[in-house]
mmCIF file of C-alpha atoms and ligand atoms in Angstrom:
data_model
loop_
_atom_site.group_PDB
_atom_site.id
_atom_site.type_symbol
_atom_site.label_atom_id
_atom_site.label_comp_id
_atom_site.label_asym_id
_atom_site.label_seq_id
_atom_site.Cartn_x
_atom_site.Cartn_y
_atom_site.Cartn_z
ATOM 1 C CA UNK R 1 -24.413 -12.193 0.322
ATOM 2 C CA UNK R 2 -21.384 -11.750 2.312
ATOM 3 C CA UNK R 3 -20.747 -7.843 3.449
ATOM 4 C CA UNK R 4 -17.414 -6.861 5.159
ATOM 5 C CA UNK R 5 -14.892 -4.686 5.863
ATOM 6 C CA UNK R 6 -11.197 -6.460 5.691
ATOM 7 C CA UNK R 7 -7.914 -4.797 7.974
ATOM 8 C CA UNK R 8 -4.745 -5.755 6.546
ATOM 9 C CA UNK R 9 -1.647 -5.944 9.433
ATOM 10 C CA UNK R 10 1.510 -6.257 9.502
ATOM 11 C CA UNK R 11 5.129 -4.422 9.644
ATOM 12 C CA UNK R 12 6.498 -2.537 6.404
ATOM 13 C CA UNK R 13 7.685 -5.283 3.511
ATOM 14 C CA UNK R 14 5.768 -8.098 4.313
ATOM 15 C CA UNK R 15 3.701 -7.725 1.210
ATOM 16 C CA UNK R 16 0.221 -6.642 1.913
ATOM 17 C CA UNK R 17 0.083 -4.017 -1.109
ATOM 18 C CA UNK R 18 1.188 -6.587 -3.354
ATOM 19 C CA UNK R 19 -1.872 -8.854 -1.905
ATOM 20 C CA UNK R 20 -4.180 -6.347 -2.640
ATOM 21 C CA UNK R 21 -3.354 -5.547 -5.901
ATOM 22 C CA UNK R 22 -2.618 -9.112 -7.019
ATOM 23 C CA UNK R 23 -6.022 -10.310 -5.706
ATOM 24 C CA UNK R 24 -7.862 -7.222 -7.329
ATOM 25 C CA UNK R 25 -6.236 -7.603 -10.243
ATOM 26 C CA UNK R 26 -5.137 -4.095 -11.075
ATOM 27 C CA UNK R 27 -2.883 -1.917 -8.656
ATOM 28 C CA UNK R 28 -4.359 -0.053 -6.274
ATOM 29 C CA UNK R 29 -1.153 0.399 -4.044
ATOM 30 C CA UNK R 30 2.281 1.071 -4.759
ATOM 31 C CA UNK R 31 5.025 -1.100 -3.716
ATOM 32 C CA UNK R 32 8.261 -1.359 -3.615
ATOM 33 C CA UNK R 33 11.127 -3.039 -1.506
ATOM 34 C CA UNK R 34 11.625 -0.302 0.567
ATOM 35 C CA UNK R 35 9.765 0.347 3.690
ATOM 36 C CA UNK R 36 7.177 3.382 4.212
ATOM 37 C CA UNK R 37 6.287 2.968 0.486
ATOM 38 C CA UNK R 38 2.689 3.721 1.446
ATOM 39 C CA UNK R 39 1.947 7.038 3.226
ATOM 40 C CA UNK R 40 -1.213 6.527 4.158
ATOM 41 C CA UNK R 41 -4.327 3.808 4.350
ATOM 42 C CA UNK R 42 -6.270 2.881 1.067
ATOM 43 C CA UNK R 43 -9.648 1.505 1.257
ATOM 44 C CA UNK R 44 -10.209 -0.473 -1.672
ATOM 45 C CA UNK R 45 -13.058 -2.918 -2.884
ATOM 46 C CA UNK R 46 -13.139 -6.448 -4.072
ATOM 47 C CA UNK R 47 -16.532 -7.526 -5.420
ATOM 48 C CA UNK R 48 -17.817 -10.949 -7.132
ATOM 49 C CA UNK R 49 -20.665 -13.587 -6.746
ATOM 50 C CA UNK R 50 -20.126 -14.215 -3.162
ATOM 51 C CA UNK R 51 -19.843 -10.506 -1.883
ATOM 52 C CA UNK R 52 -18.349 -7.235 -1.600
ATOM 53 C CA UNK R 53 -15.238 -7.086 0.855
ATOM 54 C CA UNK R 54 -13.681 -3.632 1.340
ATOM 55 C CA UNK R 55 -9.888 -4.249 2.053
ATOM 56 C CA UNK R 56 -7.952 -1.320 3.779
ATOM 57 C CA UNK R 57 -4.230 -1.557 3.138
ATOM 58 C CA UNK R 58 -2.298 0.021 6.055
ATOM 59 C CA UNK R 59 0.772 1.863 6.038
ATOM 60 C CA UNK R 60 1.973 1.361 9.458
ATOM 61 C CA UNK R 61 5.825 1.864 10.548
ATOM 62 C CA UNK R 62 5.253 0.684 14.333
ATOM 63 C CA UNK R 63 9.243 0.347 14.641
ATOM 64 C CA UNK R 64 10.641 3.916 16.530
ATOM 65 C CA UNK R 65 8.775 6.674 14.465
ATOM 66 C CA UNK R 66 11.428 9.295 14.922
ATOM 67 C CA UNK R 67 10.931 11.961 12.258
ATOM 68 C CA UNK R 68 8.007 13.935 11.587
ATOM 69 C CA UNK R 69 6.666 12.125 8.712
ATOM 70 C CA UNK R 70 6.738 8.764 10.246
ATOM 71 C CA UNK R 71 5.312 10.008 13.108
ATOM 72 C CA UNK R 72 1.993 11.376 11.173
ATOM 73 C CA UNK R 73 1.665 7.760 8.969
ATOM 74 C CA UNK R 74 1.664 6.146 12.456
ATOM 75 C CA UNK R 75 -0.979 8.488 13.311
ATOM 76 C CA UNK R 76 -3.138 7.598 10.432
ATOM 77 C CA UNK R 77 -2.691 4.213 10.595
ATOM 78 C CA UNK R 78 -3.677 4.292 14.561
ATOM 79 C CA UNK R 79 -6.612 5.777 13.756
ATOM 80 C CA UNK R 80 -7.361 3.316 10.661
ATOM 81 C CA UNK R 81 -7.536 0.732 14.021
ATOM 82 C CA UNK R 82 -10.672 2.324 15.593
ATOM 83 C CA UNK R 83 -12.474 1.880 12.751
ATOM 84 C CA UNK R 84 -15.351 -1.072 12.080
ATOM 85 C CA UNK R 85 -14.107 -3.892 10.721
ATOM 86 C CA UNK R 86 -14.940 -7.552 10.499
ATOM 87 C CA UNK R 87 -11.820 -9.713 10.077
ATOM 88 C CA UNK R 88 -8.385 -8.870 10.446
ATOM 89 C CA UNK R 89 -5.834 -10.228 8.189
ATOM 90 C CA UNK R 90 -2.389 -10.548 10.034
ATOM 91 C CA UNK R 91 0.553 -10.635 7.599
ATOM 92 C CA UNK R 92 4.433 -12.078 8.419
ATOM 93 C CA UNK R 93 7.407 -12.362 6.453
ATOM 94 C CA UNK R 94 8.893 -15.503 7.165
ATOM 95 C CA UNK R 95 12.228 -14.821 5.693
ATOM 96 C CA UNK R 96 13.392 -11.658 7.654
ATOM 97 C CA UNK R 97 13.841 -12.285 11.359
ATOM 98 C CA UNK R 98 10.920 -11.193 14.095
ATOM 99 C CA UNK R 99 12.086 -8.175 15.494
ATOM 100 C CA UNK R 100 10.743 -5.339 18.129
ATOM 101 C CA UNK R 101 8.469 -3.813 15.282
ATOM 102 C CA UNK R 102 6.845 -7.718 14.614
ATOM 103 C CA UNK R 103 6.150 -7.398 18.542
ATOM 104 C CA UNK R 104 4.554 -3.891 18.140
ATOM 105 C CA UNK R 105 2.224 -5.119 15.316
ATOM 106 C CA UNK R 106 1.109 -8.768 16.980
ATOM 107 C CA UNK R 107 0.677 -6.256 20.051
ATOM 108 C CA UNK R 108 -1.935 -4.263 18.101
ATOM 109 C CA UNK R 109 -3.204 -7.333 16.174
ATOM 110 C CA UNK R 110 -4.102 -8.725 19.654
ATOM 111 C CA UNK R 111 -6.298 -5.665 20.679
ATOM 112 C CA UNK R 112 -8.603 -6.496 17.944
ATOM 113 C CA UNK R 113 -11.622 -8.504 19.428
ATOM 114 C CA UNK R 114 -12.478 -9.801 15.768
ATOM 115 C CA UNK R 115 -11.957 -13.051 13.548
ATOM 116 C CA UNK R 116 -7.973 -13.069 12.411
ATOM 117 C CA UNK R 117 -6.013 -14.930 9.937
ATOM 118 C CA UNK R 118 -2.853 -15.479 9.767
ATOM 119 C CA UNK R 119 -1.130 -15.359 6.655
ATOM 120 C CA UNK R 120 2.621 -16.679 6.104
ATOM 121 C CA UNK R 121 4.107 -14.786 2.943
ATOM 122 C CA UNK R 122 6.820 -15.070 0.512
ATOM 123 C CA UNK R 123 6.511 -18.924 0.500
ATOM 124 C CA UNK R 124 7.880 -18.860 -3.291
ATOM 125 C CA UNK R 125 11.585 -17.834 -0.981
ATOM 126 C CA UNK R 126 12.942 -21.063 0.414
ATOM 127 C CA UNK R 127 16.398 -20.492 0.972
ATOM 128 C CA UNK R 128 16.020 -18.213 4.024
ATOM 129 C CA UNK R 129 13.501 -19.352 6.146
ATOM 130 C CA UNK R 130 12.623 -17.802 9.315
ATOM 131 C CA UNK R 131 9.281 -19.618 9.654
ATOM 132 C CA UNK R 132 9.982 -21.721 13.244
ATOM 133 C CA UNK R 133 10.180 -17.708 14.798
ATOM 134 C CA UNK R 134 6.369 -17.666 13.876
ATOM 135 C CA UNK R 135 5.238 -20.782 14.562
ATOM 136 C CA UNK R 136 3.734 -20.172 17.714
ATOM 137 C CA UNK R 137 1.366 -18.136 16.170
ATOM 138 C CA UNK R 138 -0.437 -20.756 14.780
ATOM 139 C CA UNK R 139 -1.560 -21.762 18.561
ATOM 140 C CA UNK R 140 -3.121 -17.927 18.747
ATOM 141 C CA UNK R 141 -4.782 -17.881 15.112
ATOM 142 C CA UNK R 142 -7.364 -20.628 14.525
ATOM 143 C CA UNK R 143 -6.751 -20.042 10.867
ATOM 144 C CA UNK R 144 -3.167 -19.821 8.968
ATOM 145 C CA UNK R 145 -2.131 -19.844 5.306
ATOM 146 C CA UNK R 146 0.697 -20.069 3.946
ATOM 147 C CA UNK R 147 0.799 -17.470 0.550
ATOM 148 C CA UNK R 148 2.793 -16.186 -2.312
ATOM 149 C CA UNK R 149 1.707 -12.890 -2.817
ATOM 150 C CA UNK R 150 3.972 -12.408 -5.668
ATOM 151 C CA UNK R 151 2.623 -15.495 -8.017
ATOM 152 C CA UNK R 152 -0.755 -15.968 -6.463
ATOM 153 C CA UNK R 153 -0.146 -18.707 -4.912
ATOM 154 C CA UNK R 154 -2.766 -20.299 -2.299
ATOM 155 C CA UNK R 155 -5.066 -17.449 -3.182
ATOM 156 C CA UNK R 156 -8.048 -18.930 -3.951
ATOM 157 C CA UNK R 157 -8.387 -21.080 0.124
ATOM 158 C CA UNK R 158 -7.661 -17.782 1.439
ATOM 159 C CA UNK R 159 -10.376 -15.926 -0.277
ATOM 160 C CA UNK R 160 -13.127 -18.655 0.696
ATOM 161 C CA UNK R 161 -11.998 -18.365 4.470
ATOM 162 C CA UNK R 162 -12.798 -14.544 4.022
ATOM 163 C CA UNK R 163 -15.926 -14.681 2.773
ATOM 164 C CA UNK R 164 -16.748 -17.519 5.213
ATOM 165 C CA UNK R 165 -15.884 -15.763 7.868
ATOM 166 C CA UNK R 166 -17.104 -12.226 7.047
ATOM 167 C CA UNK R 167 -21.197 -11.486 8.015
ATOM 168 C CA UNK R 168 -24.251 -11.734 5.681
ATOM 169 C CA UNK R 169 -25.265 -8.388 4.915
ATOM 170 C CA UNK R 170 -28.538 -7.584 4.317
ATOM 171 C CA UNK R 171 -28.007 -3.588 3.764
ATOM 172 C CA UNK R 172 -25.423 -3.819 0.198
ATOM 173 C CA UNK R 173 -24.228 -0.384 0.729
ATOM 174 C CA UNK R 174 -22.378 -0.807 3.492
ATOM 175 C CA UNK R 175 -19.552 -2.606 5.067
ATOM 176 C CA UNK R 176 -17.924 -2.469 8.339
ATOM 177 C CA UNK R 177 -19.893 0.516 9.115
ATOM 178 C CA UNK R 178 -18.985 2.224 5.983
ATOM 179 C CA UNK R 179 -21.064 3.235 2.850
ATOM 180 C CA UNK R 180 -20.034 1.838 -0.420
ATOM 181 C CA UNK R 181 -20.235 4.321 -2.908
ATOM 182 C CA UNK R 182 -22.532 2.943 -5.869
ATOM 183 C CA UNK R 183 -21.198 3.039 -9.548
ATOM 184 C CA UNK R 184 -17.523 2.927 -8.622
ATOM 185 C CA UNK R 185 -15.696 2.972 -11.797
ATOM 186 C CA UNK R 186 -12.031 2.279 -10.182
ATOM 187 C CA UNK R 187 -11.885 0.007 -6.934
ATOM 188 C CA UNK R 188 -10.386 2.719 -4.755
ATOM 189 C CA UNK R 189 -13.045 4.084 -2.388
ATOM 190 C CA UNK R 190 -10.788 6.767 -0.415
ATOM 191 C CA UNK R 191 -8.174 7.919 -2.833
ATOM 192 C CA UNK R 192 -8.926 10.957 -5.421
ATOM 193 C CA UNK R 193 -7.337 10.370 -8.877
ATOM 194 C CA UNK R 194 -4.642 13.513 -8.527
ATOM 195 C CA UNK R 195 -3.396 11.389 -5.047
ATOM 196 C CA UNK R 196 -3.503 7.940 -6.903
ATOM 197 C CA UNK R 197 -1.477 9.578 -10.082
ATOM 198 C CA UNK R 198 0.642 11.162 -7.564
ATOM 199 C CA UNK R 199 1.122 7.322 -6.064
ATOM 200 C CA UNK R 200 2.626 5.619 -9.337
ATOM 201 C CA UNK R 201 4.639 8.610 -9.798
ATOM 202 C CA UNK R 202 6.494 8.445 -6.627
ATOM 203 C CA UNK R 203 6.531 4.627 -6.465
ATOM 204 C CA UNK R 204 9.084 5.089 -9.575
ATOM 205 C CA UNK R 205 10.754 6.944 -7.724
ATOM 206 C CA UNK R 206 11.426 4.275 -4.887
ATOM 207 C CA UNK R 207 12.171 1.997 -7.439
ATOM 208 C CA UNK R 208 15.001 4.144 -9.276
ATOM 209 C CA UNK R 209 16.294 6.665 -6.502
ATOM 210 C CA UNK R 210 18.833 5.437 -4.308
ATOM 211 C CA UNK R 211 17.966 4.963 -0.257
ATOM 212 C CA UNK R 212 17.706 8.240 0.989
ATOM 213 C CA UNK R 213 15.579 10.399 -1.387
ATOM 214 C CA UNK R 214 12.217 8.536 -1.686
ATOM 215 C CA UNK R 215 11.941 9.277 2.152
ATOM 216 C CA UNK R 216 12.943 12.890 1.480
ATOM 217 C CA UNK R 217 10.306 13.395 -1.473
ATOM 218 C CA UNK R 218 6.631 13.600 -2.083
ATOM 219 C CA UNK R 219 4.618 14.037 -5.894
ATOM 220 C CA UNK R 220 2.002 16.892 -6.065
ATOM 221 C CA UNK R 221 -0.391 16.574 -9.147
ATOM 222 C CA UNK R 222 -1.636 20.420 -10.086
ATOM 223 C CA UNK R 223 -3.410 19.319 -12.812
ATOM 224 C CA UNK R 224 -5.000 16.657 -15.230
ATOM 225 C CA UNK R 225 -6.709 17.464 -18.160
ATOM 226 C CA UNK R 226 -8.556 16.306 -20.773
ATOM 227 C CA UNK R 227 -7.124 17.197 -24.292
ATOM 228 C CA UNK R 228 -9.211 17.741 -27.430
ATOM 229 C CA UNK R 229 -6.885 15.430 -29.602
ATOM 230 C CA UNK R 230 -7.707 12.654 -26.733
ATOM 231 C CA UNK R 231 -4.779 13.321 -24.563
ATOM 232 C CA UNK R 232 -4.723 13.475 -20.914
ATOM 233 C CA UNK R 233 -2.433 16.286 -19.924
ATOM 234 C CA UNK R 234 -0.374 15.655 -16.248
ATOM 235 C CA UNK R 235 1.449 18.303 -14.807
ATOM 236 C CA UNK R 236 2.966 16.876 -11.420
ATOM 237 C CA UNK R 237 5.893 18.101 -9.223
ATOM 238 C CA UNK R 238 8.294 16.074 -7.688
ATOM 239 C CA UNK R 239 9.257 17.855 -4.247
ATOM 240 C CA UNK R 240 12.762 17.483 -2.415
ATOM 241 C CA UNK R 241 14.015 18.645 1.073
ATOM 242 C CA UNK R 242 17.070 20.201 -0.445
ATOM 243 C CA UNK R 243 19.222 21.177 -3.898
ATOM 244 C CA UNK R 244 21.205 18.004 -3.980
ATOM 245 C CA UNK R 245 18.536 16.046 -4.420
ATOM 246 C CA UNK R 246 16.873 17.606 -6.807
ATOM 247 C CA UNK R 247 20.348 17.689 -8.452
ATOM 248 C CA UNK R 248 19.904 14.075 -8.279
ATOM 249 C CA UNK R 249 16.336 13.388 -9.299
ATOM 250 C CA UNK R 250 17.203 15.234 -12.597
ATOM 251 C CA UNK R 251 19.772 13.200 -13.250
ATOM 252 C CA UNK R 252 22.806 14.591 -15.472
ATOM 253 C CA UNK R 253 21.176 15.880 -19.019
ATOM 254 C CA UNK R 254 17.924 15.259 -17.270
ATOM 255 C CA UNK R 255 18.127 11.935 -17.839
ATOM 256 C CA UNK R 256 16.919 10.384 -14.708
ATOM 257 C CA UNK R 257 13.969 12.525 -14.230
ATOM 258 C CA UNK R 258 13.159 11.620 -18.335
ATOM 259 C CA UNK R 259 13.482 7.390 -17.015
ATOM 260 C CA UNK R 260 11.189 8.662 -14.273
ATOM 261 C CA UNK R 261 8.756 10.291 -16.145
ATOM 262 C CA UNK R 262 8.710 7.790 -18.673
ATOM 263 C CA UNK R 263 8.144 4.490 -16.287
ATOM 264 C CA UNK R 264 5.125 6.667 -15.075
ATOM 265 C CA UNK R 265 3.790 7.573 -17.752
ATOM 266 C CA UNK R 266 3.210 4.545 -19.324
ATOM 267 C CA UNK R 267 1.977 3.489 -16.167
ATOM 268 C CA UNK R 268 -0.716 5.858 -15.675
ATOM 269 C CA UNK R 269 -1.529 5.517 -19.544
ATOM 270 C CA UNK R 270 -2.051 1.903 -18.888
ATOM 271 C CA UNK R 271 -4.122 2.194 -15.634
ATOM 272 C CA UNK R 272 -6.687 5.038 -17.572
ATOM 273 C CA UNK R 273 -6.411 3.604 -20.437
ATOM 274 C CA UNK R 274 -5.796 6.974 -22.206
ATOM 275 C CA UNK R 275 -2.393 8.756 -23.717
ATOM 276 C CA UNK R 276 -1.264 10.742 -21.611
ATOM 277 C CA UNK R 277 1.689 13.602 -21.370
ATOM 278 C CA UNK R 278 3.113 13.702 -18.213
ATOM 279 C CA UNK R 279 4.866 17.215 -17.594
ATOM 280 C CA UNK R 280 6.770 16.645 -14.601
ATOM 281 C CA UNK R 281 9.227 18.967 -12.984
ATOM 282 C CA UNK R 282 11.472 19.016 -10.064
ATOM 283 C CA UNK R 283 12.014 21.848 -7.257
ATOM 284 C CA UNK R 284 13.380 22.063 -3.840
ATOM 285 C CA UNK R 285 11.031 22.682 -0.817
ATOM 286 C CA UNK R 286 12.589 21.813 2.279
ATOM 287 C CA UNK R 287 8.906 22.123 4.090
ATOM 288 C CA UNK R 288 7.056 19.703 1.906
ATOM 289 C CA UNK R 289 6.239 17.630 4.910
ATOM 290 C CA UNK R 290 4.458 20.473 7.179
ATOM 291 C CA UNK R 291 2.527 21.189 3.986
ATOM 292 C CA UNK R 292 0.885 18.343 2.610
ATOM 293 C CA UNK R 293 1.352 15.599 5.306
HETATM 294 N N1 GDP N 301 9.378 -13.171 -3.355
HETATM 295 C C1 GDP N 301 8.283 -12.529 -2.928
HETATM 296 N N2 GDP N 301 8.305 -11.202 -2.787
HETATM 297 C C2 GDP N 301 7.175 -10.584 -2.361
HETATM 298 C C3 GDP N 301 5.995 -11.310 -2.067
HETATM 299 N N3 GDP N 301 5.061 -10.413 -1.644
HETATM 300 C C4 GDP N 301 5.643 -9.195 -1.706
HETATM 301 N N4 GDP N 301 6.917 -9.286 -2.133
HETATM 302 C C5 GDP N 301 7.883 -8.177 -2.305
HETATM 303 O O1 GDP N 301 8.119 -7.566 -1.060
HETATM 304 C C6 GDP N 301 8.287 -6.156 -1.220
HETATM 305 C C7 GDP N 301 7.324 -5.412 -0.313
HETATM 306 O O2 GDP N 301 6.003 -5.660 -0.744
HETATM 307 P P1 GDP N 301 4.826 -4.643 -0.412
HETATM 308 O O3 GDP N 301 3.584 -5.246 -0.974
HETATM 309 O O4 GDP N 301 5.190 -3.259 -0.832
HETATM 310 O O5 GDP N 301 4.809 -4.743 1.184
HETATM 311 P P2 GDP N 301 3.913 -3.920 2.235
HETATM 312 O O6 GDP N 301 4.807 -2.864 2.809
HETATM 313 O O7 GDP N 301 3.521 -4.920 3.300
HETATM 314 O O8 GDP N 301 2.734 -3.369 1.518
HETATM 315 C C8 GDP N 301 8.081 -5.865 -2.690
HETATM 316 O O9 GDP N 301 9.352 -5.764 -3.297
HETATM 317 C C9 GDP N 301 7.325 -7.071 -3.194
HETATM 318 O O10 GDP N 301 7.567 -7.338 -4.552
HETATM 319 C C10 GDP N 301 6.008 -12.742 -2.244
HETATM 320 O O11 GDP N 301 5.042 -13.449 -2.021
HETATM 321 N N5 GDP N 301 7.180 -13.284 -2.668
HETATM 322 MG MG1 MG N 302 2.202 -1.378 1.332
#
């Protein structure tokens, strides 16, 4: 049985969430087509006949962290780096140019004494092709495949070089130094439900807010709760640097902030598998970052 624990690299957008939840088959990370969509690492595991492989998805800016919040994700993704683990997986975009942040990450990548693959994505886009930028990577990384994350594709030759290269375990419990919690009932092995719930909230909000608010806003969950008529009660803030964007996230009438709620919603109903009522409210606080980052 093949044991391991399974570092996912690579600069914001290249598509390593959508990997992960694509090969796991349920979402574990949010993603969107903005960069800095994840705050933080998630450690989640992918189990069947040949083994248990704990993937953590990285965050990771790399480019010039210049404001606070950037600056703590590049913390915890530093620190992700001194971790155990047993293979690194190095992701590229082939259609978007390499730039100083691609140097930064191959930089990093390089540090890592361990096995690495390299893994080309977005090969479903053809029409803007970067790929000769990257080729000389395939002298450094003995193994390289070239991946849709989007429809699958090339999945399955990817997943047998993991396992192959990942160790036999003998102890099941753990992986890369880590203990695998027994009788997981959702694949996520670091993230409490309140921040996960708090995840697919503000991932709708990346997808529907313009540029400039998803940066300036973060989702607090006070409280889920199970109803006796079998609903699962949500209350969750949505928190804003200042009054205009709150003006914004509400939307005139309150629509927006009704589309919001809605999207999520049925989200989160889907992922529980449970109704759920989603009471979700906007304020102002222009020192959300300090507090809960
Ligand atoms: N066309 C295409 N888009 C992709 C592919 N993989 C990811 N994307 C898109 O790229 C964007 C960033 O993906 P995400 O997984 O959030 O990237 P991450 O920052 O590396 O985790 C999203 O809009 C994805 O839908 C792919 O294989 N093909
Ligand atoms: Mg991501």
């Amino acid at each position: 049985m093949k044991i391991g624990k399974v570092l996912l690299l690579g600069r914001p957008n290249v598509g390593k969430s959508t990997f992960l939840n694509n090969l796991i088959g349920q979402k574990v990370a949010i993603t969107s087509p903005k960069p800095q969509t994840t705050r933080f690492p998630i450690k989640a595991l992918y189990e069947e006949s040949r083994g248990r492989v704990i993937f953590v998805d990285t965050p990771g800016i790399f480019g010039k962290a210049e404001d606070e919040l950037s600056k703590k994700i590049n913390e915890k993704t530093l620190s992700i780096l001194n971790e155990e683990v047993d293979l690194v997986m190095y992701f590229v975009d082939h259609t978007r140019r390499r730039d100083f942040e691609e140097s930064r990450v191959l930089g990093l990548v390089r540090q890592i004494k361990k096995p690495k693959i390299l893994v080309i994505n977005k090969v479903d886009l053809q029409e803007k092709s970067f790929l000769p930028q990257y080729k000389f990577l395939e002298d450094e990384f003995p193994y390289v495949f070239e991946i849709s994350a989007l429809n699958k594709t090339h999945f399955r030759p990817l997943v047998d070089k993991i396992f192959e290269l990942l160790p036999t375990g003998t102890d099941k419990k753990k992986a890369g130094g880590e203990e695998i919690p027994e009788g997981l009932v959702y694949p996520l092995l670091n993230v409490d439900s309140r921040i996960f719930l708090a995840e697919l909230i503000r991932e709708k909000i990346f997808l529907m807010m313009g540029e400039e608010i998803p940066y300036r806003t973060t989702v607090i969950v006070d409280e889920v709760t199970e109803r006796e008529n079998g609903v699962t009660y949500i209350k969750a803030r949505i928190l804003t640097t200042e009054d205009r964007y709150k003006k914004m996230l509400i939307g005139a009438g309150g629509h927006k902030i009704k589309e919001i709620g809605s999207y999520a919603r049925k989200e989160i109903s889907l992922a529980i598998n449970k109704k759920v009522f989603l009471d979700l409210t906007v304020e102002t606080d222009p020192h959300w970052q300090e507090t809960y980052y």
